[in-house]
Coordinates of C-alpha atoms in Angstrom, one line a residue:
Chain A
M1 CA -76.8 -0.2 39.3
D2 CA -78.6 2.9 38.0
I3 CA -80.8 4.9 40.2
A4 CA -83.3 7.5 38.9
L5 CA -84.2 9.7 41.8
K6 CA -87.7 11.1 42.1
P7 CA -87.9 14.8 43.3
L8 CA -89.3 13.8 46.7
P9 CA -89.2 13.1 49.7
L10 CA -92.7 13.2 51.0
I11 CA -92.6 14.5 54.6
L12 CA -95.2 13.6 57.1
K13 CA -95.1 15.0 60.6
Y14 CA -97.3 14.1 63.5
D15 CA -97.3 15.3 67.1
G16 CA -99.6 13.5 69.4
I17 CA -100.6 10.1 70.8
F18 CA -100.5 6.9 68.8
D19 CA -99.7 3.2 69.1
L20 CA -96.1 3.0 67.9
D21 CA -95.7 -0.8 68.0
S22 CA -98.9 -1.2 66.0
F23 CA -97.9 1.5 63.5
Y24 CA -94.6 -0.3 62.9
K25 CA -96.3 -3.7 62.4
K26 CA -98.9 -2.3 60.1
C27 CA -96.3 -0.7 57.9
V28 CA -94.2 -3.8 57.7
A29 CA -97.3 -5.9 57.0
W30 CA -98.2 -3.6 54.1
F31 CA -94.8 -4.0 52.5
E32 CA -95.0 -7.8 52.8
E33 CA -98.5 -7.8 51.3
Q34 CA -97.3 -5.7 48.4
G35 CA -94.5 -8.2 47.8
Y36 CA -91.6 -6.1 49.0
Q37 CA -88.5 -7.6 50.5
F38 CA -88.5 -5.7 53.8
E39 CA -85.2 -4.5 55.1
E40 CA -84.5 -2.4 58.1
T41 CA -81.1 -0.9 57.4
A42 CA -80.7 1.2 60.6
Y43 CA -82.1 1.5 64.1
K44 CA -80.8 4.1 66.4
A45 CA -82.2 4.7 69.9
K46 CA -81.2 7.2 72.5
K47 CA -83.0 8.2 75.7
D48 CA -86.3 9.4 74.3
E49 CA -85.5 9.3 70.6
E50 CA -85.5 6.7 67.9
E51 CA -84.4 6.8 64.2
I52 CA -85.4 4.0 62.0
L53 CA -84.4 3.4 58.3
W54 CA -86.3 1.1 56.0
A55 CA -85.2 0.1 52.5
P56 CA -87.7 -2.4 51.1
W57 CA -87.4 -3.4 47.5
K58 CA -89.2 -5.5 44.9
N59 CA -88.1 -6.8 41.5
I60 CA -90.8 -5.9 39.0
T61 CA -89.2 -7.1 35.8
D62 CA -85.7 -8.4 35.0
Y63 CA -84.7 -4.8 34.4
I64 CA -86.7 -2.7 36.9
R65 CA -86.6 -2.9 40.7
F66 CA -88.8 -0.8 42.9
T67 CA -87.0 0.6 46.0
I68 CA -88.6 2.7 48.7
A69 CA -86.7 4.5 51.4
V70 CA -88.4 5.5 54.6
R71 CA -86.8 7.3 57.5
L72 CA -88.7 7.6 60.8
F73 CA -87.6 10.1 63.4
I74 CA -89.4 9.7 66.7
K75 CA -88.7 12.3 69.3
D76 CA -89.8 13.1 72.9
I77 CA -91.1 9.6 73.3
E78 CA -93.3 9.2 76.4
E79 CA -95.4 6.2 77.4
V80 CA -98.9 7.3 78.3
E81 CA -102.0 5.4 79.5
V82 CA -105.3 6.4 77.9
I83 CA -108.8 5.0 78.2
K84 CA -110.0 3.8 74.8
D85 CA -113.4 2.1 74.4
G86 CA -113.6 1.8 78.2
K87 CA -110.3 0.0 78.5
K88 CA -106.9 1.3 79.7
V89 CA -104.4 1.2 76.8
K90 CA -100.7 2.0 76.8
L91 CA -99.9 4.3 73.9
T92 CA -97.0 6.5 72.9
K93 CA -96.9 10.3 72.9
A94 CA -94.2 11.5 70.6
R95 CA -93.2 13.8 67.7
L96 CA -93.1 11.7 64.6
R97 CA -91.4 12.8 61.4
I98 CA -91.5 10.4 58.4
E99 CA -89.5 11.0 55.2
M100 CA -90.3 8.8 52.2
R101 CA -88.9 8.6 48.8
C102 CA -89.1 6.0 46.0
D103 CA -86.4 5.1 43.4
P104 CA -87.2 2.9 40.4
V105 CA -83.8 1.2 39.8
K106 CA -82.9 0.3 36.2
D107 CA -80.6 -2.6 35.4
Y108 CA -80.4 -3.8 39.0
S109 CA -78.5 -6.9 38.0
G110 CA -75.8 -4.9 36.3
R111 CA -76.0 -6.8 33.1
F112 CA -74.7 -3.8 31.1
K113 CA -71.8 -3.3 33.4
G114 CA -68.2 -4.3 32.7
H115 CA -67.6 -2.9 29.2
P116 CA -67.8 0.7 27.9
F117 CA -69.6 -0.5 24.7
L118 CA -72.3 -2.2 26.8
G119 CA -72.6 1.1 28.7
K120 CA -73.3 2.9 25.5
I121 CA -76.0 0.4 24.5
K122 CA -77.6 0.8 27.8
D123 CA -77.5 4.6 27.5
F124 CA -79.1 4.4 24.0
Y125 CA -81.7 1.9 25.2
E126 CA -82.7 4.0 28.2
R127 CA -82.7 7.4 26.4
F128 CA -84.5 6.4 23.2
I129 CA -86.3 3.1 23.5
F130 CA -87.2 2.6 27.1
K131 CA -87.7 6.2 28.3
K132 CA -91.4 6.7 27.6
E133 CA -92.3 3.3 29.1
F134 CA -90.2 3.9 32.1
E135 CA -91.7 7.4 32.8
T136 CA -95.3 6.6 32.1
V137 CA -95.5 3.2 33.6
W138 CA -92.8 2.2 36.1
E139 CA -92.0 5.6 37.6
D140 CA -95.6 6.5 37.8
M141 CA -96.6 3.2 39.3
L142 CA -94.0 3.4 42.1
Y143 CA -94.8 7.1 42.7
Y144 CA -98.5 6.3 43.5
H145 CA -97.5 3.2 45.4
L146 CA -95.7 5.5 47.8
Y147 CA -98.8 7.6 48.2
K148 CA -100.7 4.4 49.1
L149 CA -98.2 3.9 51.9
Q150 CA -98.6 7.5 53.0
T151 CA -102.3 7.0 53.1
L152 CA -102.0 3.9 55.2
M153 CA -99.9 5.9 57.7
K154 CA -102.3 8.8 57.7
E155 CA -105.3 6.4 58.3
Y156 CA -103.4 4.9 61.2
L157 CA -102.7 8.2 62.7
D158 CA -106.3 9.2 62.1
S159 CA -105.2 12.2 60.2
D160 CA -107.8 14.7 58.8
T161 CA -106.1 14.5 55.4
K162 CA -106.3 10.7 55.0
T163 CA -108.4 10.6 51.9
N164 CA -106.6 9.7 48.7
A165 CA -108.4 10.3 45.4
F166 CA -105.5 8.6 43.6
Y167 CA -105.8 5.4 45.4
N168 CA -106.9 3.4 42.4
V169 CA -104.6 5.0 39.9
W170 CA -102.5 1.8 39.7
Chain B
M1 CA -82.5 24.9 33.8
A2 CA -86.3 25.0 33.3
E3 CA -87.9 28.5 33.3
T4 CA -90.6 29.1 35.9
K5 CA -93.0 31.9 35.5
T6 CA -95.4 32.9 38.3
V7 CA -98.7 33.4 36.7
V8 CA -100.8 33.6 39.9
D9 CA -99.2 34.9 43.0
K10 CA -100.6 34.4 46.5
L11 CA -104.3 34.1 45.8
R12 CA -105.7 33.7 49.3
I13 CA -108.7 32.3 51.1
I14 CA -109.1 33.0 54.8
Y15 CA -112.0 31.4 56.7
E16 CA -112.9 31.1 60.3
G17 CA -115.8 29.0 61.6
I18 CA -117.3 25.6 61.1
F19 CA -116.3 23.4 58.3
S20 CA -115.1 19.8 57.7
M21 CA -111.4 19.4 57.4
P22 CA -111.5 15.9 55.9
E23 CA -114.0 17.1 53.3
L24 CA -111.9 20.1 52.5
Y25 CA -108.9 17.9 51.8
A26 CA -111.1 15.5 49.8
I27 CA -112.3 18.3 47.6
I28 CA -108.8 19.4 46.7
D29 CA -107.7 15.8 46.1
N30 CA -110.7 15.0 43.9
W31 CA -110.4 18.2 42.0
L32 CA -106.7 17.4 41.2
R33 CA -107.7 13.9 40.0
E34 CA -110.5 15.2 37.8
K35 CA -108.4 17.8 36.2
G36 CA -105.6 15.4 35.4
Y37 CA -103.0 16.6 37.8
D38 CA -100.4 14.4 39.4
K39 CA -100.3 14.5 43.1
M40 CA -97.4 15.9 45.0
E41 CA -97.8 16.4 48.7
K42 CA -94.5 17.8 49.8
K43 CA -95.4 18.4 53.4
N44 CA -98.1 17.2 55.8
I45 CA -97.7 18.4 59.4
E46 CA -100.3 17.7 62.1
K47 CA -99.8 18.8 65.7
I48 CA -102.2 18.3 68.5
T49 CA -102.2 21.1 71.1
P50 CA -104.6 21.8 74.0
E51 CA -106.2 24.5 71.9
G52 CA -106.9 22.2 69.0
K53 CA -105.2 20.6 66.0
N54 CA -102.8 22.6 63.8
I55 CA -102.4 21.3 60.3
E56 CA -100.0 22.5 57.6
L57 CA -100.0 21.2 54.1
L58 CA -97.8 22.0 51.2
L59 CA -99.1 20.6 47.9
Q60 CA -97.4 21.0 44.5
P61 CA -99.5 19.1 42.1
W62 CA -98.3 19.3 38.5
K63 CA -99.7 18.6 35.0
K64 CA -97.7 18.3 31.8
I65 CA -99.4 20.2 29.0
T66 CA -96.8 19.4 26.4
D67 CA -93.3 18.0 26.4
Y68 CA -92.2 21.7 26.7
A69 CA -94.7 23.2 29.2
K70 CA -95.9 22.1 32.6
I71 CA -98.3 23.6 35.1
I72 CA -97.5 23.5 38.8
L73 CA -100.0 24.7 41.5
N74 CA -98.4 25.6 44.8
I75 CA -101.1 25.2 47.5
R76 CA -100.3 26.0 51.1
L77 CA -103.0 25.2 53.6
I78 CA -102.6 26.3 57.2
A79 CA -105.4 25.3 59.6
T80 CA -105.1 26.3 63.3
G81 CA -107.1 25.6 66.4
I82 CA -109.1 22.9 64.7
T83 CA -111.5 21.3 67.2
E84 CA -114.3 18.8 66.8
V85 CA -117.8 20.0 67.2
E86 CA -121.2 18.4 66.8
V87 CA -123.8 20.3 64.8
E88 CA -127.3 19.5 63.8
R89 CA -128.0 19.4 60.1
E90 CA -131.6 18.6 59.0
G91 CA -132.3 17.0 62.4
V92 CA -129.2 14.8 62.3
K93 CA -126.2 15.3 64.5
V94 CA -123.0 15.5 62.4
K95 CA -119.3 15.8 63.5
M96 CA -117.7 18.8 62.0
N97 CA -114.6 20.9 62.7
K98 CA -114.2 24.5 64.0
G99 CA -111.2 26.6 63.5
R100 CA -109.3 28.9 61.2
V101 CA -108.1 27.9 57.8
Q102 CA -105.9 29.8 55.3
V103 CA -105.3 28.6 51.8
V104 CA -102.7 30.3 49.6
F105 CA -102.5 29.5 45.9
D106 CA -99.7 30.1 43.4
G107 CA -99.8 29.1 39.8
W108 CA -96.6 28.5 38.0
L109 CA -95.9 27.8 34.3
V110 CA -92.7 25.8 33.8
T111 CA -91.2 25.8 30.3
D112 CA -88.5 23.5 29.0
W113 CA -89.0 21.2 32.0
E114 CA -87.0 18.5 30.3
N115 CA -84.0 20.9 30.0
R116 CA -83.6 20.1 26.3
W117 CA -82.8 23.7 25.4
E118 CA -80.0 24.1 28.0
G119 CA -76.4 23.2 27.9
K120 CA -75.3 25.4 25.0
P121 CA -75.6 29.2 24.8
I122 CA -77.0 29.0 21.2
F123 CA -79.8 26.7 22.4
F124 CA -80.7 29.1 25.2
F125 CA -80.7 32.0 22.8
L126 CA -82.9 30.1 20.3
R127 CA -85.3 29.2 23.1
Q128 CA -85.6 32.9 24.2
I129 CA -86.3 34.0 20.6
F130 CA -88.9 31.2 20.1
D131 CA -90.6 31.9 23.4
R132 CA -90.9 35.6 22.9
Y133 CA -91.8 35.8 19.2
V134 CA -92.7 32.5 17.7
F135 CA -94.5 30.5 20.5
K136 CA -96.0 33.6 22.1
P137 CA -99.6 32.7 21.3
Y138 CA -99.1 29.2 22.8
T139 CA -97.3 30.6 25.9
I140 CA -100.2 33.0 26.5
G141 CA -102.5 30.1 26.1
Y142 CA -100.6 28.1 28.7
E143 CA -100.6 31.0 31.1
N144 CA -104.3 31.3 30.7
A145 CA -104.6 27.6 31.5
V146 CA -102.6 28.1 34.7
A147 CA -104.8 31.1 35.7
K148 CA -108.0 29.3 34.9
D149 CA -107.0 26.2 36.9
T150 CA -105.9 28.2 39.9
A151 CA -109.1 30.3 39.8
D152 CA -111.2 27.2 39.4
L153 CA -109.7 25.4 42.5
H154 CA -109.9 28.7 44.4
G155 CA -113.6 29.0 43.5
E156 CA -114.3 25.4 44.4
I157 CA -112.8 25.7 47.9
K158 CA -114.3 29.1 48.5
G159 CA -117.7 27.8 47.5
F160 CA -117.3 24.8 49.9
L161 CA -116.4 27.0 52.8
N162 CA -119.2 29.5 52.1
L163 CA -121.6 26.7 52.3
Y164 CA -120.9 26.5 56.1
R165 CA -120.6 30.2 56.6
Y166 CA -124.3 30.9 56.7
K167 CA -125.3 27.8 58.5

């Protein structure tokens, strides 16, 4: 399996009150809507801290797989009750740090593995034939996909920087 | 390794008063899209305090000019004490923000960003000779493009903030 790493991650930090359960469900629903196979690879919880790792993936072609890695750190978790639209609602006051990166994986099925000659063919193919298509289409597509996820998160947290002029790039 | 030249260093805007934070961000985002830049939002920090919201953004949008040269704009936006206020504009009550915002711009020209002219000392030497003597008019042109884009964005944001300054 070959991984081409993007020079990210995107870091999103938020310190305030939000609905953690709803936030989680919304993000998971987004991945499922987009056709990703959602995987939660780690969940660590301490007294008032949580660390969650997501690694959703999606096969785009028989050669390219999109993978996204999201790491959520939630610290100083405190349940608070606020009045929203005239009703008492239970929300979470916490410090949230989200790190996101995307990796378009080439040859995810490992069909060029097993023989050094196949490795050389793969190398030639990826450097001289497939390179432009990979950079201008697949890498770019996944890159802006990640920004859509970030926009969703910002909208949910009601951030002042939630607009995304690149929303319809792909 | 790619060579990075700082063409514009710490061009600043400092503003204190009434403005709209979402609109300010939208202006930057739309400008980047219009000018053909790729988005890179490295950091986005929002902290709600009793004195207001503190926002810190680090954007490094980039644009490939050729397969040899690339422009990177380093934009750091720090907004402190952002609170929501209601103002009347043309008889209509509008929600705006009040606070202090500082925007710092750097413009970088990155050459040989694909690292094709690295690896061997002779390649590095050839690249230096070409950059200094053969490609110099092109390099100057690229640097002018960096300065122009940085000044353009700076002017756009300054104009936007000045709209509110006298209202």
